[in-house]
């Protein structure tokens, strides 16, 4: 009852600015069935749908950037923001080697994201989307259906929908300039989470054997490595301990020419500069 009252009060506050419809479940249906009730409304109204977890904080401009992603590519069926805690959407990535130094507040994570994201393109293609905050194009729902309730209370249901649409050409985008803070693991205990993930992962991989190879290819790509380098540079700079330099050596080849000579001489000079100093050089 307390939760219901809070929802009604929140709807009343927003009602003067946007249209609000409150859908009440008689019992706990779990994430997938509850989300499908809202997605069905969006599909009937031919409206794009935003799935948003309750343990999130949406920062200014994020939803505008998500909508811009659908305009950026008419075959973009899904757009996600960057966040602090959501697998491939995380910026800094979850594999950075530099310990986090900060108060851990949403605003601190947003500042760190902004420092890294200014070096990134506005949008990037990714093999899948993440349901913590995912904008779905309305005709994807119309053509491929809602979330599959075979996934029970949650985990991998959004990946299933993305892969369904992906097989006929729809794509997923990351809106690099958008930030939505995500607390994470607020819905399930650790043991329940592990159980749901293991079961649903088997279902997903049986249906879509291409899923895991595509995710692995993305995580080991130059794009992902570049994000890790930028993130570690940002985290070190925030601590005031290291100056990060990156040398783009992708033009190197087996042939000796003017460009390769310049790159090699630059690398030698930077290596001498870095010795015994607080400068760290990364060659890409």
mmCIF file with all atom_site columns, C-alpha atoms in Angstrom, residues 11 17 28 30 46 57 61 68 72 84 100 105 146 150 160 190 197 203 246:
data_model
loop_
_atom_site.group_PDB
_atom_site.id
_atom_site.type_symbol
_atom_site.label_atom_id
_atom_site.label_alt_id
_atom_site.label_comp_id
_atom_site.label_asym_id
_atom_site.label_entity_id
_atom_site.label_seq_id
_atom_site.pdbx_PDB_ins_code
_atom_site.Cartn_x
_atom_site.Cartn_y
_atom_site.Cartn_z
_atom_site.occupancy
_atom_site.B_iso_or_equiv
_atom_site.pdbx_formal_charge
_atom_site.auth_seq_id
_atom_site.auth_comp_id
_atom_site.auth_asym_id
_atom_site.auth_atom_id
_atom_site.pdbx_PDB_model_num
ATOM 1  C CA . UNK A 1 11  ? 2.004  10.239  -11.171 1.00 0.00 ? 11  UNK A CA 1
ATOM 2  C CA . UNK A 1 17  ? 3.646  17.904  -17.724 1.00 0.00 ? 17  UNK A CA 1
ATOM 3  C CA . UNK A 1 28  ? 3.989  -9.501  -7.881  1.00 0.00 ? 28  UNK A CA 1
ATOM 4  C CA . UNK A 1 30  ? 8.023  -10.220 -11.736 1.00 0.00 ? 30  UNK A CA 1
ATOM 5  C CA . UNK A 1 46  ? 2.677  3.050   -31.837 1.00 0.00 ? 46  UNK A CA 1
ATOM 6  C CA . UNK A 1 57  ? 18.998 7.829   -11.577 1.00 0.00 ? 57  UNK A CA 1
ATOM 7  C CA . UNK A 1 61  ? 19.809 14.952  -21.401 1.00 0.00 ? 61  UNK A CA 1
ATOM 8  C CA . UNK A 1 68  ? 18.463 10.792  -31.037 1.00 0.00 ? 68  UNK A CA 1
ATOM 9  C CA . UNK A 1 72  ? 20.658 8.390   -36.116 1.00 0.00 ? 72  UNK A CA 1
ATOM 10 C CA . UNK A 1 84  ? 28.419 2.826   -13.936 1.00 0.00 ? 84  UNK A CA 1
ATOM 11 C CA . UNK A 1 100 ? 37.926 3.806   -8.034  1.00 0.00 ? 100 UNK A CA 1
ATOM 12 C CA . UNK A 1 105 ? 27.702 8.911   -5.441  1.00 0.00 ? 105 UNK A CA 1
ATOM 13 C CA . UNK A 1 146 ? 7.199  -8.478  -26.384 1.00 0.00 ? 146 UNK A CA 1
ATOM 14 C CA . UNK A 1 150 ? 9.886  -18.038 -20.665 1.00 0.00 ? 150 UNK A CA 1
ATOM 15 C CA . UNK A 1 160 ? 16.363 -12.542 -26.513 1.00 0.00 ? 160 UNK A CA 1
ATOM 16 C CA . UNK A 1 190 ? 22.940 -13.117 -4.839  1.00 0.00 ? 190 UNK A CA 1
ATOM 17 C CA . UNK A 1 197 ? 21.228 -16.156 -14.701 1.00 0.00 ? 197 UNK A CA 1
ATOM 18 C CA . UNK A 1 203 ? 17.896 -20.868 -22.804 1.00 0.00 ? 203 UNK A CA 1
ATOM 19 C CA . UNK A 1 246 ? 48.240 7.403   -26.096 1.00 0.00 ? 246 UNK A CA 1
#
